Tab-separated table of C-alpha atoms in Angstrom:
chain	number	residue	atom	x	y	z
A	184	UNK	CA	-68.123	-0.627	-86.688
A	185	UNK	CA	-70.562	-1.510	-89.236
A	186	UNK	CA	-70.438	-4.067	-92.430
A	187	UNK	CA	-70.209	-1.452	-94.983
A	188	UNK	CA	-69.620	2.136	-95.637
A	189	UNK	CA	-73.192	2.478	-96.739
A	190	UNK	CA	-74.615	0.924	-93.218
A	191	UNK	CA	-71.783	2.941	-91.439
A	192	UNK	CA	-73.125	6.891	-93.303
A	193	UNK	CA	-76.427	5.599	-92.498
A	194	UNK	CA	-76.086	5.269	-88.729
A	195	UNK	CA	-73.781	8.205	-88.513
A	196	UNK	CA	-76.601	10.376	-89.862
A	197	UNK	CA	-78.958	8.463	-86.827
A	198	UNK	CA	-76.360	9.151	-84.134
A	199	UNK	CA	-74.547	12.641	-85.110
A	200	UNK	CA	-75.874	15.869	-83.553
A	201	UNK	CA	-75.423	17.790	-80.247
A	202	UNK	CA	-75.566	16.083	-76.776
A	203	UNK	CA	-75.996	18.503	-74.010
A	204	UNK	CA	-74.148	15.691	-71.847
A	205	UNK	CA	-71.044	15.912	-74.247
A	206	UNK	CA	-69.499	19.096	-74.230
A	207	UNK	CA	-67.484	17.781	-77.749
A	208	UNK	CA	-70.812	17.499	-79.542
A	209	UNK	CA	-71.308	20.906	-78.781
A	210	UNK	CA	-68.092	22.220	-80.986
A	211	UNK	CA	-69.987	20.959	-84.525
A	212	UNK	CA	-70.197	23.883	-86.771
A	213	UNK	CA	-73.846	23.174	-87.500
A	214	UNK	CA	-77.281	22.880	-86.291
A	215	UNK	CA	-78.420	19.955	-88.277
A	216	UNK	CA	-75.704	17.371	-89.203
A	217	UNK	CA	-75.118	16.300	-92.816
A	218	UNK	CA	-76.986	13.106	-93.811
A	219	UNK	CA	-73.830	11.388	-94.663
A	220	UNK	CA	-75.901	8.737	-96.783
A	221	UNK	CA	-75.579	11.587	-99.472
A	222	UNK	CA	-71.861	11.294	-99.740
A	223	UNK	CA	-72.172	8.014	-100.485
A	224	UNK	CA	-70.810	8.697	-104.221
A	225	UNK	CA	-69.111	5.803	-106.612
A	226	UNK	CA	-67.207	8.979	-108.523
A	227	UNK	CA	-65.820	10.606	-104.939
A	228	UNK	CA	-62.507	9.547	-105.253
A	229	UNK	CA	-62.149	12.195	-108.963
A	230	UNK	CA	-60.383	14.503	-108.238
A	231	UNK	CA	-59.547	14.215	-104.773
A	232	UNK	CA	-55.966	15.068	-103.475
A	233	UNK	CA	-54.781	12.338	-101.565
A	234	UNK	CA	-51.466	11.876	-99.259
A	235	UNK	CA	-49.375	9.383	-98.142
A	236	UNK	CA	-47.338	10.296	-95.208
A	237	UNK	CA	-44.232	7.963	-95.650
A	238	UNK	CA	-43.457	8.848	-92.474
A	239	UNK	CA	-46.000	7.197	-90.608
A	240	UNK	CA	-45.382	3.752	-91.976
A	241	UNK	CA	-41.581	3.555	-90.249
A	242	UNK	CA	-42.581	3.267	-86.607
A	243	UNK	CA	-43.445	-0.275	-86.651
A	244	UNK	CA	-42.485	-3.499	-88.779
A	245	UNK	CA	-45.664	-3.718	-91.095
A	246	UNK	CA	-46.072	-7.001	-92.397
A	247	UNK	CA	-45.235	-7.159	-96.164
A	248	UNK	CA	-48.445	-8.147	-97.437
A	249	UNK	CA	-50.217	-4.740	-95.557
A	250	UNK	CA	-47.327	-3.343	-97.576
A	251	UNK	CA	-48.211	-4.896	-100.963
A	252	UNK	CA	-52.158	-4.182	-100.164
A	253	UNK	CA	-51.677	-0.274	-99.947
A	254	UNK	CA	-49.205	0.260	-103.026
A	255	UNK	CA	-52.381	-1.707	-104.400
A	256	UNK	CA	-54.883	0.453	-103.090
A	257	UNK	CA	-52.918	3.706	-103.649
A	258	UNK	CA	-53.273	2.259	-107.578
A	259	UNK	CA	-56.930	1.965	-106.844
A	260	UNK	CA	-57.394	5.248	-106.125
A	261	UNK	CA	-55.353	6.706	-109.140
A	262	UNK	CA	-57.290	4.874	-111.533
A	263	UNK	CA	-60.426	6.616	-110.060
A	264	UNK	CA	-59.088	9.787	-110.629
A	265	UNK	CA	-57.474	10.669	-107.201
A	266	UNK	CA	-54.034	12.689	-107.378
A	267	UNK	CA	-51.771	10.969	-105.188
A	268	UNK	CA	-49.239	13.156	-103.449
A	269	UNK	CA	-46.875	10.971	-102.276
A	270	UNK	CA	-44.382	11.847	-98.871
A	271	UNK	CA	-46.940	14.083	-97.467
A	272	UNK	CA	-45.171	13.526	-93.872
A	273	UNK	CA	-46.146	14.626	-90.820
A	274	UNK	CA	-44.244	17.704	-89.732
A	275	UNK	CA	-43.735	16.577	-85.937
A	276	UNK	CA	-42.964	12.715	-86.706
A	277	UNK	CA	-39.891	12.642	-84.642
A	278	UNK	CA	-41.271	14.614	-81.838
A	279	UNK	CA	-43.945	12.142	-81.847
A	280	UNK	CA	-41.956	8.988	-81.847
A	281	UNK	CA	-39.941	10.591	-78.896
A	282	UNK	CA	-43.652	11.432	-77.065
A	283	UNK	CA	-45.032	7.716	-77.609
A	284	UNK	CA	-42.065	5.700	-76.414
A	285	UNK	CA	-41.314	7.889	-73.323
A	286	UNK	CA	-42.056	6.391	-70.184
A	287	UNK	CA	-45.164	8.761	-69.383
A	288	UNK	CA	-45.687	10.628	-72.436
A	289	UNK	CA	-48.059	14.294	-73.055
A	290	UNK	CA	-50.689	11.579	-74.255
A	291	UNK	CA	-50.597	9.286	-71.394
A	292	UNK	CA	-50.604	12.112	-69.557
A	293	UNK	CA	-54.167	13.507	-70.725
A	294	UNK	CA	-55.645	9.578	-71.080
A	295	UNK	CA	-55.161	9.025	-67.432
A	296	UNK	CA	-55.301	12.785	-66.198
A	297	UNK	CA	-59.020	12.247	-68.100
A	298	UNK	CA	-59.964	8.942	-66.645
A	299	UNK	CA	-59.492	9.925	-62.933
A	300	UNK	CA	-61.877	12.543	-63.424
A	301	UNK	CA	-63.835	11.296	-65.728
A	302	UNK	CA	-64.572	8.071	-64.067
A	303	UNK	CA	-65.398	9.616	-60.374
A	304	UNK	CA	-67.811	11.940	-62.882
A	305	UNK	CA	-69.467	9.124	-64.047
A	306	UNK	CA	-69.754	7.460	-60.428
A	307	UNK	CA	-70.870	10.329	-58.784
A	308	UNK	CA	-74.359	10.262	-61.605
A	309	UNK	CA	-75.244	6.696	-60.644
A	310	UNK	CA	-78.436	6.407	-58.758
A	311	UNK	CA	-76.943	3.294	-57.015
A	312	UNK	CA	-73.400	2.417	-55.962
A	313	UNK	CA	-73.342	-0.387	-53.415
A	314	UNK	CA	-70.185	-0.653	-53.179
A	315	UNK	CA	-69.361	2.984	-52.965
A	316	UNK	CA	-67.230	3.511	-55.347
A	317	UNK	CA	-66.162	6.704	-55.863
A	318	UNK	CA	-62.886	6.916	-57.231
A	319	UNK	CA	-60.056	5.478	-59.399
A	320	UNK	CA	-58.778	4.535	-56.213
A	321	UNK	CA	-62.067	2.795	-54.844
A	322	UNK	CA	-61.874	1.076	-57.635
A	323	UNK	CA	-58.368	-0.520	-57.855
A	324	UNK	CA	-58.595	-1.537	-54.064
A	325	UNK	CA	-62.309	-3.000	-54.618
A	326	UNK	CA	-60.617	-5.545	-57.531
A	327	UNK	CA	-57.983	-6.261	-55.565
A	328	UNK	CA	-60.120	-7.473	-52.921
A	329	UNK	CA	-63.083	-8.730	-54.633
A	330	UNK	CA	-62.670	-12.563	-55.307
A	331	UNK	CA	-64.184	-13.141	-59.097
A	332	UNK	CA	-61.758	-9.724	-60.335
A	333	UNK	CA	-59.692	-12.307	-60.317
A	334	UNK	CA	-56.508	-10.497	-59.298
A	335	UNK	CA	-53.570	-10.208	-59.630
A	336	UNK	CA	-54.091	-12.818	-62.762
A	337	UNK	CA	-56.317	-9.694	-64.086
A	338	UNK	CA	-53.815	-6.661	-62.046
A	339	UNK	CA	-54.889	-2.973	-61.744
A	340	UNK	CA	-51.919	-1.872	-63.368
A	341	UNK	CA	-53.645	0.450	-65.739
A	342	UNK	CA	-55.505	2.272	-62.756
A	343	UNK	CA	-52.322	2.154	-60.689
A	344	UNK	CA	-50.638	4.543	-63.420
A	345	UNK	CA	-53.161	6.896	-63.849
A	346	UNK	CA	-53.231	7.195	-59.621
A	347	UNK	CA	-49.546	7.615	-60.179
A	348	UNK	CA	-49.802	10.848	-61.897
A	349	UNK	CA	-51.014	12.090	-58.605
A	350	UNK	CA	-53.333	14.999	-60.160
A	351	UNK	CA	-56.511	14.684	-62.631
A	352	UNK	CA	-57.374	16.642	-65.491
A	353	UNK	CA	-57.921	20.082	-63.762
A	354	UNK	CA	-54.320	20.543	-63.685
A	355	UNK	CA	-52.200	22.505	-65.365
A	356	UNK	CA	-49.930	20.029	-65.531
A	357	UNK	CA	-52.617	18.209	-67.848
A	358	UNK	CA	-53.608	21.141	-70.071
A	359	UNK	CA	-49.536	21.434	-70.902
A	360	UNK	CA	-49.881	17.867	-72.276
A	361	UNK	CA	-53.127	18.056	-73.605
A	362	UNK	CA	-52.302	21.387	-75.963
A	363	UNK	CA	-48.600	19.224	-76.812
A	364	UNK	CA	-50.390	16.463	-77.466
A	365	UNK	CA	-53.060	18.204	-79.303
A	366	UNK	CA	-50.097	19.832	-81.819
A	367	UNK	CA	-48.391	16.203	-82.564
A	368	UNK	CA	-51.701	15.117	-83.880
A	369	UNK	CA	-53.252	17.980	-85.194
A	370	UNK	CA	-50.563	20.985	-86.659
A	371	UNK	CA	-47.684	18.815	-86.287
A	372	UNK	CA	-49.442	15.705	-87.831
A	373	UNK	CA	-52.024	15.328	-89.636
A	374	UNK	CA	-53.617	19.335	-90.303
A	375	UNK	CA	-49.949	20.061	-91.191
A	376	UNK	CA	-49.476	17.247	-93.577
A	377	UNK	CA	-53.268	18.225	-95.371
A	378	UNK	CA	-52.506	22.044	-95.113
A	379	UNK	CA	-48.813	21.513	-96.935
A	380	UNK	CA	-49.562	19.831	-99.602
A	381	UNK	CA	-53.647	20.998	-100.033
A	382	UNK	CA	-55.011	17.690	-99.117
A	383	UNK	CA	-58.882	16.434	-98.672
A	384	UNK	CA	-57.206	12.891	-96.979
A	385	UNK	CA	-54.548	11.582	-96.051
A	386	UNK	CA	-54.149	7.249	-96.145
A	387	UNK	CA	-52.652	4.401	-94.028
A	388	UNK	CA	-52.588	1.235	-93.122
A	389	UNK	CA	-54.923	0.930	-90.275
A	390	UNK	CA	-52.266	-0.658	-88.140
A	391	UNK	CA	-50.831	2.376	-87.865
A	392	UNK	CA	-53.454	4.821	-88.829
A	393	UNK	CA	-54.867	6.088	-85.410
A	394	UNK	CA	-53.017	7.215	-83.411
A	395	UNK	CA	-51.876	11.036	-84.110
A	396	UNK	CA	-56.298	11.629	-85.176
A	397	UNK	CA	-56.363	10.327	-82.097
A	398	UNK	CA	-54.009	13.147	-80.189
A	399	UNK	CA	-56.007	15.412	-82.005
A	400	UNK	CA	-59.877	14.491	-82.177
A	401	UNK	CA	-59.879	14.022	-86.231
A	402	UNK	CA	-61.692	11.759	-88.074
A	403	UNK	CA	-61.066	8.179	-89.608
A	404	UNK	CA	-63.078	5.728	-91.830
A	405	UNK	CA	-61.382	2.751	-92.427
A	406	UNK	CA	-62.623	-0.127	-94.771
A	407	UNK	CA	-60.809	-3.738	-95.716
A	408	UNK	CA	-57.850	-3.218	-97.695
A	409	UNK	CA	-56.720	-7.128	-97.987
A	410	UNK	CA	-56.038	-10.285	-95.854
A	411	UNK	CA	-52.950	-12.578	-94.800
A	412	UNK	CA	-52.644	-15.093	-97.172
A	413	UNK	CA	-53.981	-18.795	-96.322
A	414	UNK	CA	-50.298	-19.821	-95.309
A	415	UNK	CA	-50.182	-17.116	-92.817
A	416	UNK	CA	-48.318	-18.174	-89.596
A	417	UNK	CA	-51.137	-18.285	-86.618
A	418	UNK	CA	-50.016	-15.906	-84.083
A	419	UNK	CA	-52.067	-15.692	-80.710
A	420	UNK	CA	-51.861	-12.795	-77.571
A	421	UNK	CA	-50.570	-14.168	-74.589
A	422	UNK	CA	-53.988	-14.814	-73.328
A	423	UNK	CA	-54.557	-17.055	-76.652
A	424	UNK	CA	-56.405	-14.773	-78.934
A	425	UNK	CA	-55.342	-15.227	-82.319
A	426	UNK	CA	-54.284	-11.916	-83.790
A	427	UNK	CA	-52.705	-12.799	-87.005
A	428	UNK	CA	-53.535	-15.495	-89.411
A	429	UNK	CA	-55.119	-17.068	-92.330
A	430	UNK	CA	-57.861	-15.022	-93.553
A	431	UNK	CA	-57.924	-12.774	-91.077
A	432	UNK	CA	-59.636	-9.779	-92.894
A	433	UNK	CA	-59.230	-5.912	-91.671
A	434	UNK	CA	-61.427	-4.191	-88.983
A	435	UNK	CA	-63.641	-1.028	-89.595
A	436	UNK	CA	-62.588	1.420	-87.176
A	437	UNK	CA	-64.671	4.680	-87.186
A	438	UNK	CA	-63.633	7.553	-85.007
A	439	UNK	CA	-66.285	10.184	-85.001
A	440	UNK	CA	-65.373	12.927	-82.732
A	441	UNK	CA	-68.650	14.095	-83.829
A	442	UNK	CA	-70.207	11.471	-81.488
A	443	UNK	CA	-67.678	10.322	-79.351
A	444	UNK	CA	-64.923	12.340	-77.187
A	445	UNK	CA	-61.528	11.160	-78.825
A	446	UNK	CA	-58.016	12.241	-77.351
B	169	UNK	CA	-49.883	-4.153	-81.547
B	170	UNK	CA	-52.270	-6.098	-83.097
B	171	UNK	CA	-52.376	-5.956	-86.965
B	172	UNK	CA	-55.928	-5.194	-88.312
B	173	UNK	CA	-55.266	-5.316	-92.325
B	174	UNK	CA	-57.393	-1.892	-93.140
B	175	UNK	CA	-56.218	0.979	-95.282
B	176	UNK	CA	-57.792	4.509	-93.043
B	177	UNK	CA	-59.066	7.787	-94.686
B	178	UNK	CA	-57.820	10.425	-92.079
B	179	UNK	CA	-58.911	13.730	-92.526
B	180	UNK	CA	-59.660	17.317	-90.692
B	181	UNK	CA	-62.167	18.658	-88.446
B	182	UNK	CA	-65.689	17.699	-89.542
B	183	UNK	CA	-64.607	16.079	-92.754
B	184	UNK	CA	-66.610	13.001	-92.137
B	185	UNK	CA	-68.849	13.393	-95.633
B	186	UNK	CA	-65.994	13.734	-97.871
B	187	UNK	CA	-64.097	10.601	-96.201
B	188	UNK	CA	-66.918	8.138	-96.293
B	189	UNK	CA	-67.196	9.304	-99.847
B	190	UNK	CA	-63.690	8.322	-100.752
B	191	UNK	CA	-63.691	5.268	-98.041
B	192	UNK	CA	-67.230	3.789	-100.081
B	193	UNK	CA	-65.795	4.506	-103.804
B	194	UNK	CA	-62.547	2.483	-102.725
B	195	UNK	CA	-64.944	0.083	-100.990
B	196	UNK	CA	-66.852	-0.044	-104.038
B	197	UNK	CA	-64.102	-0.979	-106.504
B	198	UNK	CA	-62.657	-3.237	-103.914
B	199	UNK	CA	-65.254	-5.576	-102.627
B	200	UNK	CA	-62.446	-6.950	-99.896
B	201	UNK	CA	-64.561	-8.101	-97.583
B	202	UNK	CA	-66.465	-10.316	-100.011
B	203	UNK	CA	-63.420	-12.049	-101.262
B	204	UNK	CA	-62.721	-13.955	-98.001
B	205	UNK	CA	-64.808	-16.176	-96.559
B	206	UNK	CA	-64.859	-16.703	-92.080
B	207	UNK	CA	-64.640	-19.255	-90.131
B	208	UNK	CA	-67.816	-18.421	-88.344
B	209	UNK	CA	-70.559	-16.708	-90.004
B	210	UNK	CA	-73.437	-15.029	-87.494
B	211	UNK	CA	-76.827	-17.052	-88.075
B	212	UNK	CA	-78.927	-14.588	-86.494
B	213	UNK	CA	-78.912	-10.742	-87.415
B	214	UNK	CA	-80.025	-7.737	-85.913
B	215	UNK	CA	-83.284	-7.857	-88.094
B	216	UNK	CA	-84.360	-11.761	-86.151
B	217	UNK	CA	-84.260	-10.357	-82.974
B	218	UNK	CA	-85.474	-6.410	-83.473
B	219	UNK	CA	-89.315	-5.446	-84.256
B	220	UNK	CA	-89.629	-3.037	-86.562
């Protein structure tokens, strides 16, 4: 997150490069990053193709002024020269749909198949543990029995699932939903929307932009694209956090799998 | 799902430089962020509190 696109290239360029303690860094086709601060060009947007896959606005109810916003900014972009191909879908939408809203979907599958492993990894590297930890397991019974976790107000439900599973991410049980899972966001989604139609970007409402990058480990940038209007209805999360409202501008979301390990 | 009001460049493997192009020219003809004003604006920044 960062307050412009101009403060966001320039830590990018600080932060990209290999990581001998992140196998992903290790995939980036070069020795020597870009310096991102050099793409950082008013005219970018001439001559870029550009899609919008329809598709991926119909799995929620977006709120109309989101709506209004990116027919505004899809306007933007054509006056700078962009070529807008518009219903550039994503191949696999209803295979994804039917993934997401299954009980235990292929990508709940790898999140939690990663996190047991990945969190008794991390455990097993700290140079003190005095509670010994160990586990996904230690963990969930140490909050349920530690006083200021303040359970069950604050439950291990999230932990409980991934136990659930029963197996981690050695499993082949993982790597099946990791490679589907892979497909829905990469071939199936987003690679096969660009590679049909000869796209450099595809663009959505960040509401419901991140999820099949996500599958996949692709990029976003994501900049404001409008607000809800000063008459906006205040809506809070159950725990009182107000989500929706007056003003309420967008939020930058960067997902560099150069730097960071994205499923 | 919480609604954040952003429009998202998504592209392929190791296209970062050409989406922060497009992400800062829409940014640039834009300017959304300046047109609202919060409720609570940070009095200290990174640069009060960081040597150089």
């Amino acid at each position: 997150m960062a307050r412009s696109v101009s403060d966001a290239a320039y830590l990018l360029s600080i932060i990209a490069g290999k990581d001998e303690n992140d196998n992903y860094t290790l995939a980036q086709p070069w020795d020597t990053p870009p310096d991102y601060t050099q793409a950082l060009n008013f005219s970018s947007l001439r001559g870029a193709r550009i899609g919008i896959p329809r598709n991926g606005l119909t799995r929620y109810t977006i709120p109309q002024p989101v709506l209004d916003a990116f027919e505004d900014a899809i306007q933007v972009m054509k006056s700078a020269g962009a070529t807008i191909v518009d219903n550039a879908n994503f191949p696999a939408w209803d295979e994804y749909v039917t993934d997401s809203n299954a009980p235990i979907g292929n990508s709940a599958i790898v999140l939690e198949a990663d996190f047991v492993s990945n969190l008794a990894s991390y455990l097993s590297h700290l140079t003190s543990n005095p509670n010994n930890i160990k586990t996904v397991s230690d963990e969930s019974n140490f909050t349920r029995h530690f006083a200021l976790e303040e359970y069950p107000d604050r439950d291990t439900g999230a932990w409980d699932q991934c136990l659930s599973l029963g197996y981690n991410n050695s499993d082949y049980r993982f790597w099946q939903a990791y490679q589907y899972s892979s497909y829905l966001g990469g071939e199936g989604g987003v690679l096969g929307a660009l590679k049909a139609n000869n796209l450099d970007t595809l663009i959505l409402p960040t509401d419901c932009a991140s999820e099949l990058p996500a599958r996949a480990g692709l990029p976003i940038v994501a900049v404001p694209m409008g607000f809800f209007p000063s008459n906006s209805t205040v809506r809070e999360s159950w725990r009182g956090l107000v989500w929706a409202g007056p003003n309420i501008p967008s939020v930058r979301t960067f997902q560099f799998p150069l730097s960071f390990a994205v499923h | 799902m919480t609604y954040r009001f952003g429009i998202s460049f998504i592209g392929g493997k190791w296209s970062e430089e050409s989406l922060i192009g497009f992400a800062y020219a829409f940014e640039q003809r834009t300017h959304t962020r300046e047109k609202v004003r919060p409720y609570l604006v940070p009095n200290t920044q990174l640069g009060d509190v960081v040597g150089s």
